[in-house]
Short mmCIF file of C-alpha atoms and ligand atoms in Angstrom, two decimals:
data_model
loop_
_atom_site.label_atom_id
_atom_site.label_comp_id
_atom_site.label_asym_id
_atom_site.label_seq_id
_atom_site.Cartn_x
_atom_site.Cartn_y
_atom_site.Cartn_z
CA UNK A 1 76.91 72.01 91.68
CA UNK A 2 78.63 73.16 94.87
CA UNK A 3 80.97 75.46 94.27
CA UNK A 4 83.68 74.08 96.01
CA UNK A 5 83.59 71.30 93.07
CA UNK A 6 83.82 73.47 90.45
CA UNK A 7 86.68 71.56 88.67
CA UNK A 8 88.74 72.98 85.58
CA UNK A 9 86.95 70.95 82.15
CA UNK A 10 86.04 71.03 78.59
CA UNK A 11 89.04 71.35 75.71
CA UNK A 12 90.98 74.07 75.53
CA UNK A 13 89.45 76.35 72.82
CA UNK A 14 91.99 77.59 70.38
CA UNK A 15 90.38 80.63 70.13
CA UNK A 16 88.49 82.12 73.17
CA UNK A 17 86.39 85.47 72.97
CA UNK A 18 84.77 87.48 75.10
CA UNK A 19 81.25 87.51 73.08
CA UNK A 20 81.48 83.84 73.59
CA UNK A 21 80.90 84.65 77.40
CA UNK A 22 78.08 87.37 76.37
CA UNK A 23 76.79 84.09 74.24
CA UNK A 24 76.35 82.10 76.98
CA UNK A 25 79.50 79.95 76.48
CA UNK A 26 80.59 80.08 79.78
CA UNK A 27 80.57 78.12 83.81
CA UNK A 28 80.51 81.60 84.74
CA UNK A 29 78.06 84.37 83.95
CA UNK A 30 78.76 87.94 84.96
CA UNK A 31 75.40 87.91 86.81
CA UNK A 32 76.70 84.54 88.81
CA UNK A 33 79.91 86.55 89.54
CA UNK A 34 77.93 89.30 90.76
CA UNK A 35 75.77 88.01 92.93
CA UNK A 36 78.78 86.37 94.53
CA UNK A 37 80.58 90.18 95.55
CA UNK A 38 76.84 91.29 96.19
CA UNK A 39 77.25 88.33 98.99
CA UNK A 40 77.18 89.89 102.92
CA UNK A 41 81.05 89.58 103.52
CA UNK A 42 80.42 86.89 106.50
CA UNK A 43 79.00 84.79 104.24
CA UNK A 44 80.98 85.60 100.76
CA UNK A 45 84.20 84.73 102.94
CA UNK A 46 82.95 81.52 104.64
CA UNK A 47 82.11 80.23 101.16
CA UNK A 48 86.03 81.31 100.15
CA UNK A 49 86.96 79.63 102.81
CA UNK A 50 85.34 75.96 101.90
CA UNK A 51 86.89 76.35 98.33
CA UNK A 52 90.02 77.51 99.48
CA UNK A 53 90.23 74.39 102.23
CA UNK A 54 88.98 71.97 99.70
CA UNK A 55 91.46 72.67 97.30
CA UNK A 56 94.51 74.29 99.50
CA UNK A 57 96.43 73.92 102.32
CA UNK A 58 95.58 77.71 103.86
CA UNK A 59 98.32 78.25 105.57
CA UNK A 60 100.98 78.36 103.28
CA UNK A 61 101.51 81.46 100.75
CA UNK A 62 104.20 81.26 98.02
CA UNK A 63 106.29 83.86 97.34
CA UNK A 64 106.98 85.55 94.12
CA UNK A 65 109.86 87.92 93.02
CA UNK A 66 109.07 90.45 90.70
CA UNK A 67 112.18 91.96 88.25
CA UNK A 68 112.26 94.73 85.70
CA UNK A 69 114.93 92.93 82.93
CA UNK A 70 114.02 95.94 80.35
CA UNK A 71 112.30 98.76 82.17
CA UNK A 72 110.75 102.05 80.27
CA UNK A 73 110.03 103.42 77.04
CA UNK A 74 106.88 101.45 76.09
CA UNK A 75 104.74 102.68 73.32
CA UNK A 76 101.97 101.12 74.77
CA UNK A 77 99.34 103.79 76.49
CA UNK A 78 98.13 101.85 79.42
CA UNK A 79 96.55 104.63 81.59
CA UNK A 80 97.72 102.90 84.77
CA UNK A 81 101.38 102.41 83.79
CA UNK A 82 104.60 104.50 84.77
CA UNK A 83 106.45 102.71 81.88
CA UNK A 84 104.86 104.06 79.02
CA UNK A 85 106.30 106.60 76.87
CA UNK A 86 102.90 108.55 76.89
CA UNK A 87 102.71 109.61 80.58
CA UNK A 88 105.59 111.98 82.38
CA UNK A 89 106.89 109.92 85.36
CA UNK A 90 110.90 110.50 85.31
CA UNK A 91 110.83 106.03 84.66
CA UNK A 92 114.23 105.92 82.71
CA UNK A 93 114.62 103.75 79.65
CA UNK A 94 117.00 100.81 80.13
CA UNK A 95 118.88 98.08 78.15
CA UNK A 96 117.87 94.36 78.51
CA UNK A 97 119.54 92.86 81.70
CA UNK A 98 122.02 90.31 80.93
CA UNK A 99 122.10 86.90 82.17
CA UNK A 100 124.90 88.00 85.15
CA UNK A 101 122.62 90.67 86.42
CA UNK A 102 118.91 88.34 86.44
CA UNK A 103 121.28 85.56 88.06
CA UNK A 104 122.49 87.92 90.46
CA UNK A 105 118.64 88.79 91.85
CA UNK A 106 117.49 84.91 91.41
CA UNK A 107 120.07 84.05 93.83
CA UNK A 108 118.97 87.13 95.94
CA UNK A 109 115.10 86.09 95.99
CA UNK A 110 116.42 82.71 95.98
CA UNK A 111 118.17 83.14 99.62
CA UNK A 112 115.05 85.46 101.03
CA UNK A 113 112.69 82.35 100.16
CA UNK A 114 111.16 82.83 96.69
CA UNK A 115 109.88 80.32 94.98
CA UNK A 116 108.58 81.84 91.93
CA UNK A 117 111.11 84.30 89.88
CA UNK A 118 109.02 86.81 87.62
CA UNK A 119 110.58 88.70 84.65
CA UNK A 120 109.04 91.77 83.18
CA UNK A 121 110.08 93.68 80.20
CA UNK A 122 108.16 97.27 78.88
CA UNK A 123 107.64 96.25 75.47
CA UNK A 124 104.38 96.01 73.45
CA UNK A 125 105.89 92.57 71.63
CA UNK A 126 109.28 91.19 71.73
CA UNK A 127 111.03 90.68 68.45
CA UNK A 128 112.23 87.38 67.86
CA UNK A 129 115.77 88.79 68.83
CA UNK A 130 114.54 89.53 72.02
CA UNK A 131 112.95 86.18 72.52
CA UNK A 132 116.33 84.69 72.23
CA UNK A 133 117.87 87.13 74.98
CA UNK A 134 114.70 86.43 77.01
CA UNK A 135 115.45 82.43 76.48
CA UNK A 136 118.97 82.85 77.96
CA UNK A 137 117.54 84.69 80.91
CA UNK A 138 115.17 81.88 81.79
CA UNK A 139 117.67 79.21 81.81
CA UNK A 140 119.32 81.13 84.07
CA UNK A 141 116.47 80.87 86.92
CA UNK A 142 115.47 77.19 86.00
CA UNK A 143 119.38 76.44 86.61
CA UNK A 144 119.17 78.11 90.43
CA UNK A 145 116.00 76.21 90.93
CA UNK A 146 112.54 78.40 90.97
CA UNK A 147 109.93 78.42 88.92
CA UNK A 148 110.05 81.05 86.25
CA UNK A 149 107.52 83.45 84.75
CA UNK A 150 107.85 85.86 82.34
CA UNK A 151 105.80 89.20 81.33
CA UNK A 152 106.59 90.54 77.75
CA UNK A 153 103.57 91.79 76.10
CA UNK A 154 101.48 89.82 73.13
CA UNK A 155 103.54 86.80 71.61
CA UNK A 156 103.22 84.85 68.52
CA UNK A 157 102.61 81.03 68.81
CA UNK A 158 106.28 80.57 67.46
CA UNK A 159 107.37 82.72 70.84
CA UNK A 160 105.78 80.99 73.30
CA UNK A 161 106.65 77.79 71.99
CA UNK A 162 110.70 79.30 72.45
CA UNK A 163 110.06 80.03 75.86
CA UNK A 164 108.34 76.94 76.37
CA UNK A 165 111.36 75.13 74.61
CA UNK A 166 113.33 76.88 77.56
CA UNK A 167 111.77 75.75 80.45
CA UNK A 168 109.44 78.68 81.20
CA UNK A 169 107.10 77.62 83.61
CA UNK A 170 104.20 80.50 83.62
CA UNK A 171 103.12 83.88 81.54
CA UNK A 172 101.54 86.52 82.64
CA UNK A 173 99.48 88.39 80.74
CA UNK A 174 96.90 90.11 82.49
CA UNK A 175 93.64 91.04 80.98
CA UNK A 176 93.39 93.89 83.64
CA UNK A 177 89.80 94.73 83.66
CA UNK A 178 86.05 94.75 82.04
CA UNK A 179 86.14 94.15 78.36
CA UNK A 180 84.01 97.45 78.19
CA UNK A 181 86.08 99.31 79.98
CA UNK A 182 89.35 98.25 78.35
CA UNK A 183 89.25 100.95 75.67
CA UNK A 184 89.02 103.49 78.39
CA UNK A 185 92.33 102.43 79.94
CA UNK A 186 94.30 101.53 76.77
CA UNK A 187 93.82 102.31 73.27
CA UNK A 188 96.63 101.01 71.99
CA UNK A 189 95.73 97.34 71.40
CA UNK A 190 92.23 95.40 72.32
CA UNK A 191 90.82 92.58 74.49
CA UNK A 192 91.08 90.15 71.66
CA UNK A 193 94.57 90.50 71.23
CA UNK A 194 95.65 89.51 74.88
CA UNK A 195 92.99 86.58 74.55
CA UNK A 196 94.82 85.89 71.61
CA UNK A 197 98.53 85.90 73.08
CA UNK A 198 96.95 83.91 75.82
CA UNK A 199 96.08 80.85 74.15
CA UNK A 200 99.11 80.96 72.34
CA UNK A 201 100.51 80.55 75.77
CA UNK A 202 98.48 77.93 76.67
CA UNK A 203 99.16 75.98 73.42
CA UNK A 204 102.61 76.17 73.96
CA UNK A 205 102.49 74.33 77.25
CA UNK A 206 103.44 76.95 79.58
CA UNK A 207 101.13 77.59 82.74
CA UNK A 208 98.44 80.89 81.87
CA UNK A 209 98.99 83.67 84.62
CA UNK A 210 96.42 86.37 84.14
CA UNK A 211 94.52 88.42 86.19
CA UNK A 212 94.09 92.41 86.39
CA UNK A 213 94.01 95.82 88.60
CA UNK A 214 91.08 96.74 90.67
CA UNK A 215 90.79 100.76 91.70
CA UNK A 216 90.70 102.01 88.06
CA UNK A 217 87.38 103.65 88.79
CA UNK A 218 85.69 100.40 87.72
CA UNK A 219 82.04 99.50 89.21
CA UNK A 220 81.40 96.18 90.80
CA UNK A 221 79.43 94.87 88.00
CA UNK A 222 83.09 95.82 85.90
CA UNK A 223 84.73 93.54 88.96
CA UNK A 224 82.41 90.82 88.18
CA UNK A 225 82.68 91.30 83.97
CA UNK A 226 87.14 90.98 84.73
CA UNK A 227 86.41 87.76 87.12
CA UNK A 228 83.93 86.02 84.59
CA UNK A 229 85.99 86.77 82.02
CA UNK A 230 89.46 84.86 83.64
CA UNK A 231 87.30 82.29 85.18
CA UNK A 232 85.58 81.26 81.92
CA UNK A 233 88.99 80.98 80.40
CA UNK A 234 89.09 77.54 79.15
CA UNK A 235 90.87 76.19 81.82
CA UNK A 236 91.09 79.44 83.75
CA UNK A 237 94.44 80.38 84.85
CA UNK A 238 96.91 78.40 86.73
CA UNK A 239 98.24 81.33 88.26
CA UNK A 240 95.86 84.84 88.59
CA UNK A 241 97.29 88.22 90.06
CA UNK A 242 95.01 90.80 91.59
CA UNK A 243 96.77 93.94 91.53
CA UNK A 244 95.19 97.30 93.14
CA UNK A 245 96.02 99.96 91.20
CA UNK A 246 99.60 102.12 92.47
CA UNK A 247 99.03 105.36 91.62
CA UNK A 248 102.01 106.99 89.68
CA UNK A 249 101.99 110.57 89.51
CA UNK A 250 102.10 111.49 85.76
CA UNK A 251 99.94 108.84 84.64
CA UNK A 252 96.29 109.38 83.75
CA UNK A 253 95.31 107.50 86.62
CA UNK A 254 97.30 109.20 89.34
CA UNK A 255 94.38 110.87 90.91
CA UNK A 256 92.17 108.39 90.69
CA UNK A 257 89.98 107.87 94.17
CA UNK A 258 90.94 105.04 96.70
CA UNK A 259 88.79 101.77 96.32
CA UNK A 260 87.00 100.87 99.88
CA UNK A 261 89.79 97.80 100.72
CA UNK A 262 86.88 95.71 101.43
CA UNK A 263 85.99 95.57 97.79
CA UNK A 264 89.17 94.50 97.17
CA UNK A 265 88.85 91.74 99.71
CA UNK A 266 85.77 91.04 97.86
CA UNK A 267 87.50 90.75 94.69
CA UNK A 268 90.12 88.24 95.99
CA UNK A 269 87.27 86.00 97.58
CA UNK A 270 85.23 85.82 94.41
CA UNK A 271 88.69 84.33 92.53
CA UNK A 272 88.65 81.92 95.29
CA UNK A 273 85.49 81.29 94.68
CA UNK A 274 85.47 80.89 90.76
CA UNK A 275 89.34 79.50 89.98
CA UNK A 276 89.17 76.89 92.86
CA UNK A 277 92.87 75.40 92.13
CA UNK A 278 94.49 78.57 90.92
CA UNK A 279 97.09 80.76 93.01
CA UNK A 280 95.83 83.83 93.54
CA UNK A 281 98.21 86.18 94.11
CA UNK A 282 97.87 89.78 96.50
CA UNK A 283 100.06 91.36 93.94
CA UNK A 284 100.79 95.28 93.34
CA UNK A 285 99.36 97.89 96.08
CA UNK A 286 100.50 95.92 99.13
CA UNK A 287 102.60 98.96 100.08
CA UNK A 288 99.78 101.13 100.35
CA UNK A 289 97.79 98.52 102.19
CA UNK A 290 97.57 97.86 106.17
CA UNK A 291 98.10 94.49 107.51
CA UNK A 292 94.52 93.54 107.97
CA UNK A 293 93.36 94.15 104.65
CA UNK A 294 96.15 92.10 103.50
CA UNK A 295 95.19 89.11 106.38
CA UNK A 296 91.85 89.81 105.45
CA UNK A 297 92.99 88.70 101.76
CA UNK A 298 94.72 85.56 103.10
CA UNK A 299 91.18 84.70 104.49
CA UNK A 300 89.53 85.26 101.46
CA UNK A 301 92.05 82.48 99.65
CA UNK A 302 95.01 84.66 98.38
CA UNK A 303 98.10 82.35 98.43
CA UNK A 304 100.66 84.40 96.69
CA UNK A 305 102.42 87.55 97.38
CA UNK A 306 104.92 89.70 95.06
CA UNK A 307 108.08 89.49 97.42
CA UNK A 308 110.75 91.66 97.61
CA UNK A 309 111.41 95.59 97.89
CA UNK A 310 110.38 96.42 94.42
CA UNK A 311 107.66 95.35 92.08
CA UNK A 312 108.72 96.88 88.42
CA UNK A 313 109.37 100.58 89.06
CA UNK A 314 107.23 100.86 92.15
CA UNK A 315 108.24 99.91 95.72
CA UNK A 316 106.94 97.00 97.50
CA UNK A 317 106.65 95.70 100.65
CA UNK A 318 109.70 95.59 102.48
CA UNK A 319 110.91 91.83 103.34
CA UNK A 320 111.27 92.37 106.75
CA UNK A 321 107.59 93.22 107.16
CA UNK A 322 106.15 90.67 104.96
CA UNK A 323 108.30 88.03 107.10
CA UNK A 324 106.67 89.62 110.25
CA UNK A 325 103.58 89.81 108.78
CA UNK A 326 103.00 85.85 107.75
CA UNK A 327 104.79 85.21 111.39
CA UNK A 328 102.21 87.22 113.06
CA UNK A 329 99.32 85.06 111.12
CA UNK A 330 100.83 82.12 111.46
CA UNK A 331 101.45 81.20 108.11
CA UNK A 332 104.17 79.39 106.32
CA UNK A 333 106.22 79.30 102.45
CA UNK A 334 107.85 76.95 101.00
CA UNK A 335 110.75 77.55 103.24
CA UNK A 336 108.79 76.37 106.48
CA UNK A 337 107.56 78.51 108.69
CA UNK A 338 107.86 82.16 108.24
N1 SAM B 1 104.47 95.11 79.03
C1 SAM B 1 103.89 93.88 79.37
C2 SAM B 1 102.38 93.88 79.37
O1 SAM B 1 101.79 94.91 79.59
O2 SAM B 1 101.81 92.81 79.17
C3 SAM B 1 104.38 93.33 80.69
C4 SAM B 1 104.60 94.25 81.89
S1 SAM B 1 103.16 95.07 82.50
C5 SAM B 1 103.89 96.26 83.60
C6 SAM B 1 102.36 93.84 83.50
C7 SAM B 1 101.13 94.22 84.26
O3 SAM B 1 101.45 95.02 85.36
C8 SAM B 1 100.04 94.99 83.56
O4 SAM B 1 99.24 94.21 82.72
C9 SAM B 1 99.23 95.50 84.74
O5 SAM B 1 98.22 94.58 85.08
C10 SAM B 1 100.26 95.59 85.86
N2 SAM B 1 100.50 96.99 86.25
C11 SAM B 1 101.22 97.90 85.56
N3 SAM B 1 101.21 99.10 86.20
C12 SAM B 1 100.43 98.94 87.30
C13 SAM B 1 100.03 99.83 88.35
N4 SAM B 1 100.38 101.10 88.37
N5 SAM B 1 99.26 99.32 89.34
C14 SAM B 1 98.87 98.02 89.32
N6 SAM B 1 99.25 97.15 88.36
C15 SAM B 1 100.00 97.60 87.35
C1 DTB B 2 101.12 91.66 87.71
O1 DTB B 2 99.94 91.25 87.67
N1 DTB B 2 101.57 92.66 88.47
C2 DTB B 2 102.97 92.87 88.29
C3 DTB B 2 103.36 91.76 87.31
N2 DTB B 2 102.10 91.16 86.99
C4 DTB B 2 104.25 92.01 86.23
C5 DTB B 2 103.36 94.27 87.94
C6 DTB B 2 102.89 95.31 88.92
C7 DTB B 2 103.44 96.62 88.51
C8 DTB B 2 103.16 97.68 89.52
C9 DTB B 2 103.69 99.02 89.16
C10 DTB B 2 105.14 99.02 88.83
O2 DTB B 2 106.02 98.83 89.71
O3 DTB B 2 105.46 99.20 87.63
FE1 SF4 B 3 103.85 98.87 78.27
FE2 SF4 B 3 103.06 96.80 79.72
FE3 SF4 B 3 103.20 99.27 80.79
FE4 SF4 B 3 101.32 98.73 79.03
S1 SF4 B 3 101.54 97.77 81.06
S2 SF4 B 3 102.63 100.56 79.05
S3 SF4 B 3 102.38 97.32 77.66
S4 SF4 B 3 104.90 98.04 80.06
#
């Protein structure tokens, strides 16, 4: 099959694991995966390219606003993460948001051209109280008009089914990198259990966003095992972020050494490649990144950015530049032309 028909198929498995990939349960093997970033990059973005054509109009990128509704405090370990309680970075615990302040920044991101309105809290789970703050909050952007995501940790099949009741559009729940390498970077819960949260999301009805963070000292074949693993998501994700890591001084992977940017490219192309119909989205580490790595990511099929001056805790891109940016390329959002 050519791999610009690679459609989404088969059920959706109520229960996916990652040993079913090792098993052989899978469109896409880590080897496949890997001899796609092994690809010379003329050819590895030419074959983005047809994919991305066939199944995209490539010049428009949607725009995504990130906000923090309950930032800090998280008793979670992730090694990349200023919001954890385990790592010194001066990240201040905060209260939920209430439904005056999230309207307040829809209408913001709303009037610089968002389309998508993202809410992230620093929890490991939300209680079910929480859940029903969380509901209130999504009304809220569904009622100015975007599309809403949330990001809350794991969630029970009862939860997402609340949210769902609301009107939430996507979760994201990222499965960040290799399963063998997961352990390294968080030993506070497993792969299985943000499998597990994300067919409950997928049951529920709301759209799967899921992706992960390249630059955690991973090796390409680690690149390939995160991509394989997403893509043989049954369907793969709707919606799939490719973070590179921001390095916050004070968490374990502050020091960690910069990735070459064109295996980041790389990485974006091979999502192309593999999740034909799904948004991928340029997401954290913009900031750090020049233009042409970040054109040279619009090549390779990215159609999503994180918009607006922060991401959660971390500084983004400012707006200005990102409007000059996809001016300068030629490229348009859902506003018209940039
Ligand atoms: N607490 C929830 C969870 O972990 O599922 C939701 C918020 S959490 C901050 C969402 C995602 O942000 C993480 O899964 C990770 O992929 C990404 N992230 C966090 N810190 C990052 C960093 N320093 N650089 C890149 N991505 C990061
Ligand atoms: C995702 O994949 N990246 C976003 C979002 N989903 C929630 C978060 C990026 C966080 C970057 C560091 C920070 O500002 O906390
Ligand atoms: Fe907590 Fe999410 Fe940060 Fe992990 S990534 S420490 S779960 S906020």
């Amino acid at each position: 099959m050519k791999v610009a028909e690679q459609k989404v198929r088969g059920p959706v498995s109520r229960r996916v694991t990652h040993e079913a990939a090792e098993a052989g349960e899978e469109r896409w093997s880590r080897d496949a995966v890997k001899a796609l970033l092994n690809l010379p990059l003329p050819e590895l973005m030419f074959r983005a390219q047809e994919v991305h054509r066939a199944n995209h109009n490539p010049l428009h990128m949607e725009l995504a606003t990130l906000l923090s509704i309950k930032t800090g405090g998280c008793p979670e370990d992730c090694g990349y993460c200023p919001q954890s309680v385990h790592h010194e970075t001066g990240v201040e615990a905060t209260k939920m948001m209430t439904p005056d302040m999230v309207r307040e920044a829809v209408l913001g991101a709303k009037a610089a051209g968002a389309s998508r309105f993202c809410m992230g809290a620093a929890w490991r789970a939300p209680n079910d109280r929480d859940i029903e703050k969380v509901e209130a909050l999504v009304r809220v952007v569904k009622e100015e008009g975007l599309e809403a995501c949330c990001t809350l940790g794991m969630l029970s099949d009862g939860q997402a089914q609340r949210l769902a009741d609301a009107g939430l559009d996507y979760y994201n729940h990222n499965l960040d990198t290799a399963p063998e390498l997961y352990g390294d970077i968080i030993s506070t819960r497993d792969y299985q259990d943000r499998l597990d949260t994300l067919d409950s999301v997928r049951h529920a009805g709301v759209k799967v966003c899921s992706g992960g963070i390249v630059g955690m000292g991973e090796s390409r074949d680690q690149r390939a095992g995160l991509i394989a693993q997403l893509a043989n998501l049954s369907p793969y994700p709707e919606s799939v972020p490719i973070n590179q890591l921001v390095k916050v001084p004070g968490t374990p992977l502050a020091d960690e050494e910069d990735l070459d940017p064109l295996e980041f490219v790389r990485t974006v192309a091979v999502a192309r490649i593999t999740m034909p119909k799904a948004k991928v989205r340029l997401s954290a580490g913009r900031r750090q990144m020049d233009d042409s790595t970040q054109v040279l990511c619009f090549l390779a099929g990215a159609n999503s950015i994180f918009y607006g001056d922060r991401l959660l805790v971390t500084g983004n891109a400012d707006i200005e530049a990102d409007q000059a940016l996809l001016a300068r390329a030629g490229m348009t959002t859902s506003q018209g032309h940039a």
